[in-house]
């Protein structure tokens, strides 16, 4: 994860030009702006509004690049000024997002936002270890939450989050965006049209992250929870629910337990999925992904969420939109639809999904760290009997 503001001008011009080709001009501009947002400081913090917008009923906790360039951007693009409050422990980042998107107020006190009666939904985009803690508190206050990945970093957090869901009127959405993308939906549609076991394979070339990055703080969960969970969730979702369990996890690694690794999953119906995660250098265009799948008469090859070939017998179907789409907009919008005024209110995630996808990445991390095979059972068999749900 390079600081692109420190790169040579020629490098940044070339990267910006490439991003315009991949994402379009408007998305590229907000991506560039998000990098400078991270470094913005104020000699004097901006004054807060006195005329609050009544339609601004959403809060955001954590004001990093993703919050600035994705969540706030797509909420405003699709729904107008519904975002009312921003919180970050770095007050400059909260103030920067407040100014850019014309919010009602900003703060470095999460409790102020969570206890605000005008806020009925919170997007949680803070450091990984805090996701579940903020979500549990918001659920206790009856608010709905969108929790960015990973939603938990320990089984204790997972148990407490599921317990909070069972007693709250608030709803929960998880920030796994790839299944919500056009490619994700089409992959599932084609695979669901077939029967029998399937074969799935992901190859991912990830960001190069320096060893002193906060991802590697012991409490944050490392790269398996911070990165690999995207693809563990994807393979979990494309296997039909009634055919998933038991799930056998088989790790393969050398010196590292969170990069330059392969994990194989064997599902209850005999389907096999493998995820290979490589970290060698910083890919110029960001994370590079290749997905292939074979089930029944369908063979799928997908490249970087920009091109997909589907073969069904003798027929070939190509999906190649103009711009790359990982599904962030669709996911953010579907989460907001849980509380959208005057809209068709959408349900949140069931507790069983929150538990099972969380268990999958937590046990994947354990399997890699201990270099051992593990077997998972479904929610109704694996959730602790003495826990409250």
XYZ file of C-alpha atoms in Angstrom:
389
model
C 0.000 0.000 0.000
C 2.166 2.797 -1.290
C 1.797 6.434 -0.380
C 1.207 7.667 -3.909
C 1.522 11.298 -2.872
C 5.265 10.640 -2.462
C 5.796 8.981 -5.845
C 7.477 10.724 -8.806
C 5.213 12.861 -10.987
C 5.712 10.636 -14.053
C 4.636 7.575 -12.040
C 1.485 9.275 -10.767
C 0.530 10.652 -14.195
C 0.840 7.189 -15.708
C -1.125 5.624 -12.850
C -3.886 8.241 -13.083
C -4.154 7.707 -16.849
C -4.425 3.934 -16.320
C -7.076 4.420 -13.644
C -9.137 6.618 -15.956
C -9.135 3.716 -18.422
C -10.164 1.263 -15.698
C -12.616 3.329 -13.627
C -13.502 6.460 -15.586
C -12.563 10.078 -14.899
C -14.904 10.805 -11.971
C -13.946 7.698 -9.970
C -10.263 8.331 -10.637
C -10.505 11.905 -9.376
C -12.129 10.842 -6.108
C -9.553 8.073 -5.665
C -6.754 10.617 -6.085
C -8.462 13.048 -3.718
C -8.836 10.315 -1.087
C -5.044 9.940 -0.896
C -4.612 13.650 -0.157
C -7.528 13.529 2.291
C -5.499 11.078 4.399
C -2.706 13.631 4.826
C -4.816 16.742 5.332
C -4.245 18.701 8.539
C -5.863 21.865 9.868
C -4.289 24.743 11.736
C -7.842 25.654 12.679
C -10.581 23.061 12.455
C -13.631 24.015 10.359
C -16.695 25.379 12.095
C -19.647 23.018 12.303
C -22.966 23.717 10.648
C -25.747 25.336 12.623
C -28.497 24.477 10.128
C -28.575 20.677 10.275
C -30.024 18.768 7.329
C -33.048 16.805 8.537
C -32.587 14.162 5.830
C -29.063 13.345 7.059
C -29.683 10.243 9.164
C -26.545 8.134 8.531
C -23.264 8.203 10.437
C -19.824 6.933 9.500
C -17.138 5.719 11.911
C -13.662 5.682 10.420
C -12.780 8.315 7.817
C -9.988 6.694 5.816
C -9.625 6.384 2.045
C -12.397 3.818 1.660
C -14.880 5.902 3.642
C -13.959 9.057 1.724
C -13.729 7.624 -1.793
C -16.371 4.895 -1.662
C -18.964 4.992 1.105
C -19.507 8.751 1.318
C -19.123 9.115 -2.447
C -21.668 6.459 -3.407
C -24.190 7.489 -0.735
C -24.186 11.059 -2.013
C -24.233 9.974 -5.661
C -27.281 7.730 -5.211
C -29.233 9.295 -2.322
C -28.079 12.885 -1.854
C -27.083 14.316 1.516
C -28.111 11.404 3.743
C -24.747 11.239 5.517
C -24.965 13.415 8.617
C -22.032 12.681 10.925
C -18.419 11.516 10.672
C -16.224 10.152 13.444
C -12.527 9.322 13.422
C -9.913 9.204 16.181
C -7.934 11.460 13.815
C -10.047 14.609 13.986
C -8.451 16.046 10.822
C -9.776 13.138 8.754
C -13.237 13.478 10.246
C -13.155 17.217 9.481
C -11.938 16.633 5.916
C -14.777 14.213 5.155
C -17.234 16.608 6.836
C -16.119 19.466 4.588
C -16.074 17.465 1.367
C -19.551 15.988 1.776
C -21.216 18.838 3.726
C -22.200 16.800 6.794
C -23.999 18.087 9.874
C -21.060 17.541 12.219
C -17.806 15.681 12.825
C -16.254 14.273 15.991
C -13.525 12.085 17.450
C -16.004 10.690 20.000
C -17.785 7.566 18.729
C -20.321 7.647 21.543
C -21.568 11.059 20.428
C -22.430 9.653 17.001
C -23.779 6.305 18.222
C -26.067 7.904 20.809
C -27.370 10.578 18.405
C -31.133 9.977 18.011
C -31.034 11.529 14.531
C -28.719 8.729 13.317
C -30.435 5.413 12.593
C -27.630 3.721 10.640
C -23.858 3.610 11.059
C -21.288 2.611 8.437
C -18.284 1.219 10.331
C -14.996 1.601 8.465
C -12.493 1.943 11.313
C -9.521 -0.292 12.194
C -10.359 -4.002 12.079
C -10.271 -4.748 15.813
C -12.853 -2.019 16.481
C -15.444 -3.075 13.882
C -17.389 -5.481 16.085
C -17.098 -3.285 19.185
C -18.645 -0.266 17.467
C -21.272 -2.466 15.815
C -22.304 -4.088 19.089
C -22.671 -0.692 20.747
C -24.710 0.664 17.832
C -26.965 -2.406 17.878
C -27.495 -1.916 21.610
C -28.751 1.574 20.750
C -31.168 0.086 18.217
C -29.296 1.284 15.133
C -28.602 -0.624 11.918
C -24.997 -1.120 10.872
C -22.896 -1.769 7.784
C -19.692 -3.430 8.991
C -16.733 -3.364 6.648
C -14.604 -6.482 6.382
C -13.673 -8.200 8.582
C -16.684 -7.917 10.858
C -14.773 -9.592 13.708
C -11.176 -10.468 14.584
C -11.888 -13.155 17.211
C -14.464 -15.785 18.069
C -15.340 -13.867 21.236
C -16.278 -10.843 19.110
C -18.244 -13.071 16.746
C -20.269 -14.576 19.599
C -20.998 -11.166 21.121
C -21.927 -9.661 17.749
C -24.376 -12.477 16.973
C -25.839 -12.176 20.467
C -26.307 -8.414 20.016
C -28.044 -9.036 16.680
C -30.541 -11.361 18.375
C -31.786 -8.680 20.785
C -31.558 -5.517 18.658
C -34.150 -3.987 16.362
C -31.244 -2.825 14.214
C -30.141 -4.699 11.095
C -26.681 -5.791 10.015
C -24.993 -5.735 6.601
C -21.451 -6.950 5.962
C -19.147 -5.175 3.524
C -18.250 -8.097 1.257
C -18.702 -6.366 -2.083
C -17.592 -8.892 -4.715
C -20.732 -11.095 -4.612
C -22.839 -7.945 -5.170
C -20.986 -6.959 -8.341
C -22.392 -7.731 -11.789
C -19.696 -10.365 -12.181
C -20.483 -11.922 -8.820
C -24.200 -12.124 -9.590
C -23.608 -13.579 -13.042
C -21.114 -16.154 -11.739
C -23.655 -17.375 -9.197
C -26.509 -17.367 -11.714
C -24.611 -19.510 -14.214
C -23.274 -21.904 -11.585
C -26.702 -22.301 -9.975
C -28.100 -23.379 -13.354
C -26.019 -26.552 -13.111
C -25.966 -29.474 -10.699
C -23.301 -31.591 -9.046
C -19.982 -30.707 -7.382
C -17.977 -27.766 -8.699
C -14.360 -26.679 -8.912
C -13.410 -23.088 -8.026
C -10.038 -21.362 -8.100
C -8.967 -17.831 -7.131
C -5.514 -16.423 -7.809
C -4.916 -13.107 -6.074
C -1.841 -10.868 -6.309
C -2.269 -8.603 -3.293
C -0.885 -5.270 -2.183
C 2.614 -5.189 -0.782
C 2.261 -4.133 2.867
C 5.277 -3.054 4.953
C 5.914 -5.082 8.133
C 5.243 -2.063 10.388
C 1.748 -1.497 8.920
C -1.109 -1.506 11.427
C -2.587 -4.580 9.691
C 0.115 -6.600 11.459
C -0.653 -5.383 14.971
C -1.525 -8.498 16.945
C -5.041 -7.331 17.770
C -5.930 -6.485 14.127
C -5.878 -10.042 12.772
C -3.313 -9.762 9.957
C -3.845 -10.245 6.233
C -6.051 -13.333 6.362
C -8.723 -11.348 8.196
C -7.897 -8.063 6.469
C -7.602 -9.320 2.870
C -8.245 -13.029 2.345
C -11.699 -12.808 3.935
C -12.988 -11.236 0.684
C -12.383 -14.487 -1.184
C -13.291 -16.901 1.625
C -16.683 -15.170 1.729
C -17.049 -15.340 -2.051
C -16.509 -19.098 -2.251
C -18.789 -19.561 0.768
C -21.582 -17.657 -0.986
C -21.390 -19.418 -4.351
C -21.751 -22.913 -2.850
C -25.481 -23.732 -2.396
C -26.379 -23.447 1.336
C -27.721 -26.973 1.636
C -24.484 -28.376 0.186
C -21.825 -26.412 2.125
C -21.209 -28.472 5.225
C -19.076 -29.938 6.554
C -16.271 -27.690 5.232
C -12.728 -29.062 5.382
C -9.914 -26.461 5.368
C -6.493 -27.547 4.099
C -3.672 -24.942 4.233
C -0.399 -24.859 2.295
C 2.332 -22.397 3.283
C 6.058 -21.889 3.661
C 7.458 -19.244 6.010
C 4.502 -16.846 6.133
C 1.016 -17.706 7.344
C -0.831 -14.809 5.725
C 0.672 -14.310 2.242
C 2.284 -16.516 -0.413
C -0.175 -19.164 0.686
C -2.806 -21.500 -0.702
C -5.947 -22.651 1.087
C -8.160 -25.451 -0.179
C -11.771 -25.937 0.913
C -13.696 -29.174 0.429
C -17.443 -28.664 0.794
C -20.147 -31.069 1.816
C -21.221 -31.870 -1.756
C -17.674 -32.598 -2.929
C -17.089 -29.135 -4.413
C -13.497 -27.945 -4.061
C -12.305 -24.330 -3.902
C -8.737 -23.077 -3.724
C -7.487 -19.567 -2.988
C -3.879 -18.666 -3.814
C -2.764 -15.350 -2.309
C 0.555 -13.954 -3.507
C 2.483 -10.934 -2.261
C 5.650 -10.197 -4.247
C 5.491 -6.527 -5.190
C 2.904 -3.760 -5.506
C 0.711 -4.436 -8.596
C 0.610 -1.239 -10.644
C -3.160 -1.411 -11.159
C -3.961 -2.528 -7.622
C -5.011 -6.027 -6.589
C -5.008 -8.481 -9.501
C -7.540 -11.327 -9.488
C -8.243 -14.356 -11.634
C -11.220 -16.653 -11.011
C -12.105 -19.867 -12.812
C -14.979 -22.245 -12.102
C -16.390 -25.424 -13.600
C -19.747 -26.950 -12.721
C -21.784 -29.222 -14.900
C -21.760 -27.807 -18.411
C -20.542 -24.321 -17.369
C -16.937 -23.119 -17.492
C -16.179 -19.577 -16.260
C -13.034 -17.446 -16.513
C -13.080 -13.983 -14.923
C -10.245 -11.423 -14.966
C -9.974 -8.481 -12.563
C -13.726 -7.783 -12.516
C -13.393 -6.313 -15.982
C -13.759 -9.270 -18.339
C -15.498 -12.624 -18.052
C -15.937 -15.527 -20.463
C -18.713 -18.025 -19.798
C -18.842 -21.225 -21.839
C -22.044 -23.256 -21.752
C -21.514 -26.215 -24.023
C -20.861 -24.833 -27.498
C -22.072 -21.321 -26.575
C -19.776 -18.543 -25.403
C -20.880 -15.450 -23.510
C -18.570 -12.492 -22.884
C -19.207 -9.896 -20.171
C -16.902 -6.908 -20.561
C -18.201 -3.574 -19.232
C -16.316 -0.400 -20.033
C -15.022 0.023 -16.476
C -13.871 -2.315 -13.719
C -16.522 -2.951 -11.083
C -15.829 -4.759 -7.810
C -19.376 -4.196 -6.536
C -18.650 -1.479 -3.980
C -21.489 0.766 -5.146
C -23.995 -2.088 -5.197
C -22.994 -3.256 -1.716
C -23.075 0.212 -0.143
C -26.458 0.947 -1.713
C -27.950 -2.396 -0.661
C -26.831 -1.707 2.923
C -28.413 1.737 2.921
C -31.668 0.251 1.575
C -32.136 -1.353 5.019
C -33.133 2.087 6.376
C -33.944 4.197 3.308
C -36.939 6.447 4.034
C -39.912 5.903 1.737
C -38.135 2.990 0.072
C -38.823 -0.720 0.077
C -37.017 -1.605 3.283
C -34.547 -4.438 2.761
C -33.770 -7.103 5.362
C -30.377 -7.397 6.983
C -28.092 -10.423 7.130
C -29.295 -13.466 9.062
C -27.290 -14.364 12.154
C -26.386 -17.711 10.581
C -24.559 -15.976 7.700
C -22.704 -13.563 9.994
C -21.576 -16.532 12.106
C -20.638 -18.914 9.293
C -18.672 -16.520 7.075
C -16.896 -15.212 10.181
C -16.046 -18.723 11.336
C -14.694 -19.529 7.897
C -12.059 -16.771 7.864
C -11.222 -17.136 11.573
C -10.608 -20.875 11.191
C -8.718 -20.298 7.935
C -6.347 -18.023 9.864
C -5.955 -20.660 12.583
C -5.352 -23.437 10.044
C -2.623 -21.405 8.321
C -0.933 -20.320 11.541
C -0.887 -23.830 12.974
C -0.457 -25.529 9.589
C -3.233 -28.017 10.250
C -6.421 -29.316 8.645
C -9.688 -28.137 10.206
C -13.353 -29.068 9.770
C -16.267 -26.662 10.200
C -19.892 -27.370 11.108
C -22.891 -25.116 10.275
C -24.253 -22.420 12.592
C -26.842 -24.546 14.383
C -24.167 -27.079 15.348
C -21.186 -24.784 15.967
C -22.596 -21.795 17.844
C -21.762 -22.232 21.551
C -24.737 -23.651 23.399
C -24.168 -21.437 26.444
C -24.089 -18.229 24.385
C -27.150 -15.999 24.174
C -28.884 -15.734 20.796
